mmCIF file of C-alpha atoms in Angstrom:
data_model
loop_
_atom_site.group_PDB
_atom_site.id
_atom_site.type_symbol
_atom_site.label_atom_id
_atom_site.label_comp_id
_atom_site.label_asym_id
_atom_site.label_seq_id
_atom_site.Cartn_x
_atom_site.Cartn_y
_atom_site.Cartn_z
ATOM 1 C CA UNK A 22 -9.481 13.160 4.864
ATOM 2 C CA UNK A 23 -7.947 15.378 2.586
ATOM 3 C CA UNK A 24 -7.168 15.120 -1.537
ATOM 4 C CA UNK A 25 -4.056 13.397 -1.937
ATOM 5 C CA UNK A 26 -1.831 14.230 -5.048
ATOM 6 C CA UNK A 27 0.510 11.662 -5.733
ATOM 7 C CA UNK A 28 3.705 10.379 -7.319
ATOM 8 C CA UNK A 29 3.881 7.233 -9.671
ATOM 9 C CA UNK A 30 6.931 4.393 -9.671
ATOM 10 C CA UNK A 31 8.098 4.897 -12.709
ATOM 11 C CA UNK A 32 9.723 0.975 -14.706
ATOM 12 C CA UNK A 33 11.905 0.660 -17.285
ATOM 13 C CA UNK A 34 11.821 -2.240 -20.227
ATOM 14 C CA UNK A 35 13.542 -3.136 -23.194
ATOM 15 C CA UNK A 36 10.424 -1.520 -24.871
ATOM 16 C CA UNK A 37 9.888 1.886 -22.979
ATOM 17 C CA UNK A 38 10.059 4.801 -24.684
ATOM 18 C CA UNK A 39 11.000 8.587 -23.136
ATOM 19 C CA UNK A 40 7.477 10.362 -23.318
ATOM 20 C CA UNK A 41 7.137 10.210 -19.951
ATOM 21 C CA UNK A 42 10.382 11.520 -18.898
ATOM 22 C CA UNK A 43 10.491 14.103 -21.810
ATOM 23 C CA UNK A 44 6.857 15.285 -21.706
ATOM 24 C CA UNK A 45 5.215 14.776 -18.338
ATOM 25 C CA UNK A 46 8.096 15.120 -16.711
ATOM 26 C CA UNK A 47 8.556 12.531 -14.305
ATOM 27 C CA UNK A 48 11.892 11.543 -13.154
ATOM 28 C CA UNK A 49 14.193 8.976 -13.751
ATOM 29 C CA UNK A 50 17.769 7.514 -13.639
ATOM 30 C CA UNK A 51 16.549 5.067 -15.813
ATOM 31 C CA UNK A 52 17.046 5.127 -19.928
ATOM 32 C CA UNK A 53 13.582 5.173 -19.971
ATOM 33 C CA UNK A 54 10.232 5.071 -18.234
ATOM 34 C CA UNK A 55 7.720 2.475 -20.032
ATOM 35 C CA UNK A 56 5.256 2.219 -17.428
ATOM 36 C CA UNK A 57 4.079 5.140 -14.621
ATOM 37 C CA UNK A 58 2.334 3.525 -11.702
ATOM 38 C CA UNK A 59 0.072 6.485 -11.413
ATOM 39 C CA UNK A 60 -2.569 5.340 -9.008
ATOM 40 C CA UNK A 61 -1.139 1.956 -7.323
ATOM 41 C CA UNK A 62 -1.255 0.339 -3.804
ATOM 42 C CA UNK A 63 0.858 -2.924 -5.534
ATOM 43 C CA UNK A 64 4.182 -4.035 -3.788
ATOM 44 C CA UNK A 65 5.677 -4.098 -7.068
ATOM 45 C CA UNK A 66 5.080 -0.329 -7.957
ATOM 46 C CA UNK A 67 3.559 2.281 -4.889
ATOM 47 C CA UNK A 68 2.355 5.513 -5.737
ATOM 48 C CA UNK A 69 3.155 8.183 -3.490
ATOM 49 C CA UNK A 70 1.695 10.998 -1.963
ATOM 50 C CA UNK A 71 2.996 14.494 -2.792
ATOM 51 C CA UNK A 72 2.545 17.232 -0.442
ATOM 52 C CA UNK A 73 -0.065 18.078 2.592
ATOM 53 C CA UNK A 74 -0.494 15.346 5.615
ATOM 54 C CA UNK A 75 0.715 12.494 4.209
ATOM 55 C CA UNK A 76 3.447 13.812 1.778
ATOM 56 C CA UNK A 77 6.016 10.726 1.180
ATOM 57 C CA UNK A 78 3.994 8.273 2.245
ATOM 58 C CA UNK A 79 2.619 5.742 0.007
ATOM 59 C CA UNK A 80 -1.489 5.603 -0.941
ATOM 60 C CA UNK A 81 -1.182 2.033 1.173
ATOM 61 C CA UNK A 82 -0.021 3.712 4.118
ATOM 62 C CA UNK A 83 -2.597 6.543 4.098
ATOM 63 C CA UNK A 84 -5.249 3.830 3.751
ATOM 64 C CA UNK A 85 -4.029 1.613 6.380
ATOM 65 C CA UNK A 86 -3.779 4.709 8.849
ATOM 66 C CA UNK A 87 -7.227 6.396 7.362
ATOM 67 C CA UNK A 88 -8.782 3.444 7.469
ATOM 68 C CA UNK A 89 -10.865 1.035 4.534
ATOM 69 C CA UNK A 90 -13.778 3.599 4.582
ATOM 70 C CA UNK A 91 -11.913 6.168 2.321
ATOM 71 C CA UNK A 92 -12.335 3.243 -0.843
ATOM 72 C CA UNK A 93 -16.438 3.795 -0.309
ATOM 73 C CA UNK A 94 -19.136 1.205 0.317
ATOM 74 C CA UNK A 95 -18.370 -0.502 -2.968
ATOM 75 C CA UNK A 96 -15.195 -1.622 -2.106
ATOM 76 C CA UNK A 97 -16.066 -3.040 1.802
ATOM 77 C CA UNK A 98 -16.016 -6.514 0.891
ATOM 78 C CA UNK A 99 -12.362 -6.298 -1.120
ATOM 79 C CA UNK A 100 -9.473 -7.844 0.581
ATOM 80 C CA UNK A 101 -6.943 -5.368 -1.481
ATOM 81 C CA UNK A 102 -7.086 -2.062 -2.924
ATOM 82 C CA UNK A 103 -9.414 -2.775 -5.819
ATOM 83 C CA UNK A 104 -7.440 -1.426 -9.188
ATOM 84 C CA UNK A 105 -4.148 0.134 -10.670
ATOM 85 C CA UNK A 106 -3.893 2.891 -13.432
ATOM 86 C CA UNK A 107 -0.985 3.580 -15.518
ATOM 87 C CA UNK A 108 0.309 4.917 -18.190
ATOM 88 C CA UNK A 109 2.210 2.829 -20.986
ATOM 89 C CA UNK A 110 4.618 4.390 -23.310
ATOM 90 C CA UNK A 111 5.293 1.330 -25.749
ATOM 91 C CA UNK A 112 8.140 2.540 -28.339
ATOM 92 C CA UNK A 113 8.493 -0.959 -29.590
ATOM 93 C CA UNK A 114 5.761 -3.607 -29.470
ATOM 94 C CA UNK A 115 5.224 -5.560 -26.068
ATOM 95 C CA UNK A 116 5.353 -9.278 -25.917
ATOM 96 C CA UNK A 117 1.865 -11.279 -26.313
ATOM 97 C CA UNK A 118 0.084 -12.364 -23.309
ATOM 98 C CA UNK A 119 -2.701 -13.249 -21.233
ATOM 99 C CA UNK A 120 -3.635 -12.381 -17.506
ATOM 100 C CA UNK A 121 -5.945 -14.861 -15.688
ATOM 101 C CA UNK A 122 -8.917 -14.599 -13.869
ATOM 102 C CA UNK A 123 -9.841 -14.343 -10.222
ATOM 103 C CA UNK A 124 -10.289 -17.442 -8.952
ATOM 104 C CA UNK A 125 -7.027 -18.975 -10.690
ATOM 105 C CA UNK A 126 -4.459 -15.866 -9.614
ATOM 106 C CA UNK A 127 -5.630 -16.113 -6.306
ATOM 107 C CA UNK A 128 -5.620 -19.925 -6.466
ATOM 108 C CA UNK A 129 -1.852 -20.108 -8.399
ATOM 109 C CA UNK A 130 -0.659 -16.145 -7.645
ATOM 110 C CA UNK A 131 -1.966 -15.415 -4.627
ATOM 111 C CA UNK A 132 -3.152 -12.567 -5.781
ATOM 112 C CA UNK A 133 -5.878 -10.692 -8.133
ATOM 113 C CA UNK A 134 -6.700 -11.717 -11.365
ATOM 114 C CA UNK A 135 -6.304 -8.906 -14.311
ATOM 115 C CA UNK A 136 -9.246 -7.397 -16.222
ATOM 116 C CA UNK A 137 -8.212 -4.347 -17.761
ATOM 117 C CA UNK A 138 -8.865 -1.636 -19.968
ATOM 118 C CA UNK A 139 -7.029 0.799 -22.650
ATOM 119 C CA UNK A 140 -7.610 4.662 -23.142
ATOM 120 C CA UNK A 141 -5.017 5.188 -26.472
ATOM 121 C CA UNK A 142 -4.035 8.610 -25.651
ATOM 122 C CA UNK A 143 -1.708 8.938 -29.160
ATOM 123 C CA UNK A 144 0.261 6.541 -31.640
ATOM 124 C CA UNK A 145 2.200 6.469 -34.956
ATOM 125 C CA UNK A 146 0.166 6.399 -37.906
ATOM 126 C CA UNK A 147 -0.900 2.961 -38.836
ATOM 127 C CA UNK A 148 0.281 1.659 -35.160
ATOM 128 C CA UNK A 149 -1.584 -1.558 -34.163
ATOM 129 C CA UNK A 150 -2.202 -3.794 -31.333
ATOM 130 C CA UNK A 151 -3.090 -7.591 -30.817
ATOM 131 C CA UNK A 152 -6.725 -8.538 -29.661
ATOM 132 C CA UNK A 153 -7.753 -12.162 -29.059
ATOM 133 C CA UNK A 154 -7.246 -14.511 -32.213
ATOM 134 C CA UNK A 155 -8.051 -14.456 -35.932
ATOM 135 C CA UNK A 156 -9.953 -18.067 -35.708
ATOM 136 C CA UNK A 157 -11.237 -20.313 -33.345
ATOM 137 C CA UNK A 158 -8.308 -22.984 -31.944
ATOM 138 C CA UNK A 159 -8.183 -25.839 -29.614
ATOM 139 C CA UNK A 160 -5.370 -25.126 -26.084
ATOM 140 C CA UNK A 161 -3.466 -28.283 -27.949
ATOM 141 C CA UNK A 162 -3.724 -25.566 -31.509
ATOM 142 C CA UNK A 163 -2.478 -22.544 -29.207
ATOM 143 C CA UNK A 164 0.514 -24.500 -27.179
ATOM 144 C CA UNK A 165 1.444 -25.853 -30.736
ATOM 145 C CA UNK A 166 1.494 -22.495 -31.962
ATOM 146 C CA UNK A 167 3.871 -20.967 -29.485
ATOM 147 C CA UNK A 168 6.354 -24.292 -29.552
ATOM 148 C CA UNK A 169 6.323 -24.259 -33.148
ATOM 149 C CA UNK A 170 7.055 -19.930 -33.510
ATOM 150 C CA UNK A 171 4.032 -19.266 -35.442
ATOM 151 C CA UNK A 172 1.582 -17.859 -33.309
ATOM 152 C CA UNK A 173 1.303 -14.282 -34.829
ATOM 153 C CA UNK A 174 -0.433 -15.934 -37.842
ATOM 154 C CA UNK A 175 -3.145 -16.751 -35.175
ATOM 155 C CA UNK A 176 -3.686 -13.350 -33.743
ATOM 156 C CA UNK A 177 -5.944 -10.457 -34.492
ATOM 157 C CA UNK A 178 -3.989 -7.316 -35.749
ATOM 158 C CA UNK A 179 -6.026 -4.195 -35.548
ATOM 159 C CA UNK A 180 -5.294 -0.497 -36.358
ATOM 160 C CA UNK A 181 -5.976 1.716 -33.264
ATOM 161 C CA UNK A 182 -6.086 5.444 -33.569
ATOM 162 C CA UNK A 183 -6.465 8.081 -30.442
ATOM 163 C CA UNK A 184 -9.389 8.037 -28.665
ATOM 164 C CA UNK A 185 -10.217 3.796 -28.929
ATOM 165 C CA UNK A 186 -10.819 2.121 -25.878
ATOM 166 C CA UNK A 187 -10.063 -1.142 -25.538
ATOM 167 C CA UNK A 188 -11.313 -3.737 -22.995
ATOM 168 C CA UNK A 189 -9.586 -6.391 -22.155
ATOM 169 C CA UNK A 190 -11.388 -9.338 -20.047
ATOM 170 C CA UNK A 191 -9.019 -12.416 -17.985
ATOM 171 C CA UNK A 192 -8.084 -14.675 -20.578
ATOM 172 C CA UNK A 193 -7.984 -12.282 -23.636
ATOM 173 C CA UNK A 194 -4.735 -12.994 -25.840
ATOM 174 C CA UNK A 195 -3.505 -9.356 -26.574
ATOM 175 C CA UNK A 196 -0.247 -6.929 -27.051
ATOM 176 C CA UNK A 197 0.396 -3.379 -27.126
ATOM 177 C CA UNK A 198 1.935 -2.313 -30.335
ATOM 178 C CA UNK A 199 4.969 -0.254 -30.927
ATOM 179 C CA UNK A 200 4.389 3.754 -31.310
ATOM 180 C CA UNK A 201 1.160 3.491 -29.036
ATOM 181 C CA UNK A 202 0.548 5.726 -25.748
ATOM 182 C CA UNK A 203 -2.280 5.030 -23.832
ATOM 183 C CA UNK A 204 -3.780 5.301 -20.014
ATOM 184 C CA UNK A 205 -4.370 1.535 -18.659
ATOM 185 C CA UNK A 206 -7.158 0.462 -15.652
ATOM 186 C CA UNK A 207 -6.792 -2.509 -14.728
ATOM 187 C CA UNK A 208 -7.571 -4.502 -11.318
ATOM 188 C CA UNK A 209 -4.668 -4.739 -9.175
ATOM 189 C CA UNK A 210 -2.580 -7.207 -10.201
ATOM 190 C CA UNK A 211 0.799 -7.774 -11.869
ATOM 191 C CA UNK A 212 0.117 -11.062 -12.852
ATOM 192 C CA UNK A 213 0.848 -11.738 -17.069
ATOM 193 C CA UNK A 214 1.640 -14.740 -18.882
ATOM 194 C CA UNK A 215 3.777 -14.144 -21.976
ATOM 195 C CA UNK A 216 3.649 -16.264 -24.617
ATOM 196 C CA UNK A 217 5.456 -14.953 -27.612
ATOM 197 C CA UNK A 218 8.085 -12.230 -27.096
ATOM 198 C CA UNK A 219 9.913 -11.980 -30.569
ATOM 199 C CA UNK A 220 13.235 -13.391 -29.496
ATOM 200 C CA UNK A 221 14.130 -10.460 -27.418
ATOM 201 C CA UNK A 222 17.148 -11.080 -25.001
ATOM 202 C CA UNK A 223 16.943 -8.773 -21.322
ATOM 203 C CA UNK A 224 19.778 -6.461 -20.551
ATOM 204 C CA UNK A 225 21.888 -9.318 -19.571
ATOM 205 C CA UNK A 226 21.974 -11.110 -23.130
ATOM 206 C CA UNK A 227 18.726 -13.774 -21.777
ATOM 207 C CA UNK A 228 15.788 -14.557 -23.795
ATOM 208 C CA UNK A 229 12.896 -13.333 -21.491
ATOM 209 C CA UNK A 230 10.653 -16.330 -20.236
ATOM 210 C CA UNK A 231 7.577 -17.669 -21.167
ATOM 211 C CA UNK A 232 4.848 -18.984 -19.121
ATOM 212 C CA UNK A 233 3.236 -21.444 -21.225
ATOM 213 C CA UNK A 234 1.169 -23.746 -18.897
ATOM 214 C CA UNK A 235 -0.058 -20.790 -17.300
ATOM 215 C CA UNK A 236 -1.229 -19.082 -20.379
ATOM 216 C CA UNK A 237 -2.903 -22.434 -21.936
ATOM 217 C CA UNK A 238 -4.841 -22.762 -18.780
ATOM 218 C CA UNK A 239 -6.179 -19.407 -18.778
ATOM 219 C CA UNK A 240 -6.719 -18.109 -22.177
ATOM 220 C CA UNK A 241 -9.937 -17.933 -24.106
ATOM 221 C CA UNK A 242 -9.519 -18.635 -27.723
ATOM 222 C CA UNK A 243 -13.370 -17.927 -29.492
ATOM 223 C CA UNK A 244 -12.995 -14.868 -31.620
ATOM 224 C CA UNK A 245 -13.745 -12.124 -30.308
ATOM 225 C CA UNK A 246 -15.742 -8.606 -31.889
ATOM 226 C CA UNK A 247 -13.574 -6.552 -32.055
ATOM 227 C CA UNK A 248 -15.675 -2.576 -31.091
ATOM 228 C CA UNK A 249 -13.104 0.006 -30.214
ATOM 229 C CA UNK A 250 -15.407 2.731 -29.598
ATOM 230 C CA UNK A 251 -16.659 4.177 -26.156
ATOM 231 C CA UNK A 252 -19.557 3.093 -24.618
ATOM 232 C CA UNK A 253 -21.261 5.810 -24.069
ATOM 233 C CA UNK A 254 -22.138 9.047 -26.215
ATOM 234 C CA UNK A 255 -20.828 12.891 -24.969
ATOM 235 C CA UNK A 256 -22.925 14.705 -22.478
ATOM 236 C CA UNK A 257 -22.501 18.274 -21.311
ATOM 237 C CA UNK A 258 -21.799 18.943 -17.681
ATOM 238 C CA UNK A 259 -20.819 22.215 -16.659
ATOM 239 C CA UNK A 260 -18.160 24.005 -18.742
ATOM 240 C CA UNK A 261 -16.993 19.672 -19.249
ATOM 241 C CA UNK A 262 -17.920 17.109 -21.804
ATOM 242 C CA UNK A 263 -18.244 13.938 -20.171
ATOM 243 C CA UNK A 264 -17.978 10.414 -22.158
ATOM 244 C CA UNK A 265 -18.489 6.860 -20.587
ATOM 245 C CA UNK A 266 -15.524 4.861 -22.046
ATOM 246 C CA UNK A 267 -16.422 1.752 -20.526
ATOM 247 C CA UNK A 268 -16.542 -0.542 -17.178
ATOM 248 C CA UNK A 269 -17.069 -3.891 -15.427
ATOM 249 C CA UNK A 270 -17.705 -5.017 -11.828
ATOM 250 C CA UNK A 271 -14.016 -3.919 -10.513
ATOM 251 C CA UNK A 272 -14.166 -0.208 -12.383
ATOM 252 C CA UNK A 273 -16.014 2.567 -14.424
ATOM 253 C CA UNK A 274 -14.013 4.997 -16.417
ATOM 254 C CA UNK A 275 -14.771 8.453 -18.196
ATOM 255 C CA UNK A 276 -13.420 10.986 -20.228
ATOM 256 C CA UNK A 277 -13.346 14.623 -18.969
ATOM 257 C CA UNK A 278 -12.883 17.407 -21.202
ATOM 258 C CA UNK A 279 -13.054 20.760 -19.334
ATOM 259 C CA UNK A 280 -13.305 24.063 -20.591
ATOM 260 C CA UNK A 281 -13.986 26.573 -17.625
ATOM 261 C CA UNK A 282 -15.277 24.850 -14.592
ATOM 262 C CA UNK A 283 -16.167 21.788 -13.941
ATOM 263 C CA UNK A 284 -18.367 20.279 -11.009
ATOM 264 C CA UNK A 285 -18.437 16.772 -9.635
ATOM 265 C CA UNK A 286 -19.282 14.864 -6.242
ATOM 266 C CA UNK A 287 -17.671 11.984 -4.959
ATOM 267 C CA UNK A 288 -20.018 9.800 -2.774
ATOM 268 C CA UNK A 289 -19.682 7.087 -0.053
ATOM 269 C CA UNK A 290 -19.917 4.555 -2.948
ATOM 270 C CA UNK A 291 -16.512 5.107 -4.143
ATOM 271 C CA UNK A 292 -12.930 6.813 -3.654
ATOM 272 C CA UNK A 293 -12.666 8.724 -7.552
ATOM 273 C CA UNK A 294 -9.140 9.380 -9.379
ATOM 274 C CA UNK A 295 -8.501 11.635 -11.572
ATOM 275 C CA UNK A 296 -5.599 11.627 -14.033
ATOM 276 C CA UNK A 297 -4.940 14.502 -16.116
ATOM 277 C CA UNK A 298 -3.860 13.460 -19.502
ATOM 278 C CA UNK A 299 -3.319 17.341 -20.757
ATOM 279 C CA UNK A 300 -3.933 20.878 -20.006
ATOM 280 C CA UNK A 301 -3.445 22.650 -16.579
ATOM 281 C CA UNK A 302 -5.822 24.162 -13.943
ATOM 282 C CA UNK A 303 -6.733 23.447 -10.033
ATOM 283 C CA UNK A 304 -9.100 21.425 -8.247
ATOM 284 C CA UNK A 305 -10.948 22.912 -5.259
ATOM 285 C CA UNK A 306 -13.146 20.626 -2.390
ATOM 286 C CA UNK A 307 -14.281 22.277 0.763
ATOM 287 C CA UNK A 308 -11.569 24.361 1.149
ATOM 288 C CA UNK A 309 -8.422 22.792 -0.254
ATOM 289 C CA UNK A 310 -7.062 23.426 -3.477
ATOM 290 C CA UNK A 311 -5.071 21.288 -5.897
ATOM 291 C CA UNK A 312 -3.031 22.139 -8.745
ATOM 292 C CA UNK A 313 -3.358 20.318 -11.855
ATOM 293 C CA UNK A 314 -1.130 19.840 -14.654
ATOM 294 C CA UNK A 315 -0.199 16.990 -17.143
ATOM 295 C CA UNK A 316 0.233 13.582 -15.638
ATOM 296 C CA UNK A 317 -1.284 14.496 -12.296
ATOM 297 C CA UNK A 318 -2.636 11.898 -10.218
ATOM 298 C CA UNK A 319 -5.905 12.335 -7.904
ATOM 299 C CA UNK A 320 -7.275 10.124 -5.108
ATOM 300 C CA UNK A 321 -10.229 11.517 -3.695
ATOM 301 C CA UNK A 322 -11.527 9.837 -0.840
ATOM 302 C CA UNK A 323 -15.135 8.354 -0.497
ATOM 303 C CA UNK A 324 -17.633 10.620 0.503
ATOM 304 C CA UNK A 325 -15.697 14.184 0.051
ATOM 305 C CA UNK A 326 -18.337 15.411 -1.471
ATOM 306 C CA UNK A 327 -18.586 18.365 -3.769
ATOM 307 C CA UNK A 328 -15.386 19.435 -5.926
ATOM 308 C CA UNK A 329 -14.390 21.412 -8.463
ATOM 309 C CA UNK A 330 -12.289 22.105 -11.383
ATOM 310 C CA UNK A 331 -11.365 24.667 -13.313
ATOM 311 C CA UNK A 332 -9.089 25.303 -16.452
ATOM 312 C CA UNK A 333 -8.202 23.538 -19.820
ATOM 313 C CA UNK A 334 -7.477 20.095 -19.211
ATOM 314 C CA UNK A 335 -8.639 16.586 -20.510
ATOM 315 C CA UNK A 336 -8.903 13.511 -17.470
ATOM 316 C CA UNK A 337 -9.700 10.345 -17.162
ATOM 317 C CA UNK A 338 -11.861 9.552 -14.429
ATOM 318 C CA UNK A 339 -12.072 6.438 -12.194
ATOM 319 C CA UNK A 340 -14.749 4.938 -9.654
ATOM 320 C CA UNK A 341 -15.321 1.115 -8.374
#
């Protein structure tokens, strides 16, 4: 099968900002573009493939016609494509929330639960996000809390600067700040519970809902450390500096800095995407050749083997 380039769904929100639109120039009728599906098989927001075979099709579509063997031998077992990568553009500050686990999406959702991480790509100086609580509280303490208007004197502030990563487990209280732009892996789900949203009324004048009994029966509230830093320490590769950001059971991600060439393999274990975050140059694998530029989106099937790439860019990478 051959490298598919694709296309994100692009949302809009009351808290979207135009960096997107104005800078990696995707399209939109929209006033802005918060959130770029950028690597997505979810009903709520398809990515689709530019170009080649498959052009305007949807990554779902491809799969269903390719067949389960292009996710690798990691991914066998999976009922659903296994994760969804993004990229948020928060001019204000998003609401705070909680995604739950596994077993009670599936259970209550029927669908995945949400693990996730953050790759801040830039933000406003002294821009901040919410992570887990500042003490330890009962679920009576929290639901109190979010009746009673006062949760933000619960939750943990903390400054984030380019470069953090952030994990973010089921059940972890958190919220994107406003001024922050960042690259989000996540499993594939859609399912959040919002708990505190600042009084914010929708486009129609409505004060956007909460999901209380949801979130008190997922979230985890012991303090949490709070370690912002990669995982793993730069390693040379090539004309490429490689850096482990972090992972769990449903994905592994890396940073890619190239400067020249660049070479990889992608084995039967897992399908690999690559997201260019900046720069330009092409990607080459037994015979085809991709262009790369900003915001490009790369699905690389399972067991493609050797590839290539060459130029000036910075990606994140992606295996299950």
């Amino acid at each position: 099968m051959e490298i598919l380039s694709l296309y994100p769904t692009l949302k809009e929100t009351i808290w979207g900002g135009r960096t997107l639109i104005d800078e990696y120039g995707f399209e939109t009728d929209n006033d802005n573009a918060a959130e770029a599906w950028l690597l997505s098989c979810h009903k709520d927001g398809p990515s689709f493939v530019i170009g080649g075979k498959y052009d305007g099709k949807t990554l779902s579509q491809v799969i269903e016609e390719e067949g389960k063997g292009v996710l690798g031998t990691n991914n066998k077992d999976i009922p659903d494509f296994p994760v969804l990568i993004k990229i948020i553009d928060a001019r204000d500050k998003l609401s705070v929330q909680v995604h739950p686990d596994d077993e009670y999406a599936r259970a209550v959702e029927n669908e995945n639960g949400k693990t996730e991480a953050w790759y801040v790509l830039s933000c406003d100086e002294g821009a901040s996000l919410i992570y887990g609580v500042n003490h330890d509280m009962t679920k009576d303490e929290f639901a109190s809390a979010i009746e009673n208007g006062t949760l933000l004197d619960d939750v943990n502030v903390v400054s984030v600067k380019p470069g953090d990563v952030v994990f973010i487990p089921s059940g972890m209280l958190h919220a994107i700040g406003e001024g922050i732009l960042l690259a989000e892996v996540q499993q594939s789900s859609n399912s959040t519970y919002r708990v505190f949203d600042y009084n914010r009324r929708d486009k129609n004048g409505n004060l956007r809902e909460l999901h209380i009994k949801k979130a008190v029966d997922v979230v985890d509230l012991g303090v949490t450390k709070v370690d912002f830093s990669a995982e793993g320490e730069a390693k040379k590769s090539g004309d490429a500096q490689k850096t482990y950001l972090t992972g769990c059971e449903y994905f592994k991600m890396t940073a890619v800095k190239v400067r020249g060439r660049y070479e990889d393999i992608c084995d039967e274990t897992s399908f690999v995407s690559l997201l260019v975050l900046d720069g330009s140059g092409t990607l080459t694998s037994d015979g085809q050749s991709v262009q790369l530029k900003k915001g490009s989106s790369i699905f690389i099937p399972a067991g493609k083997g050797k590839y290539t790439v060459s130029g000036e860019l910075e990606i994140l990478e992606t295996r299950t």
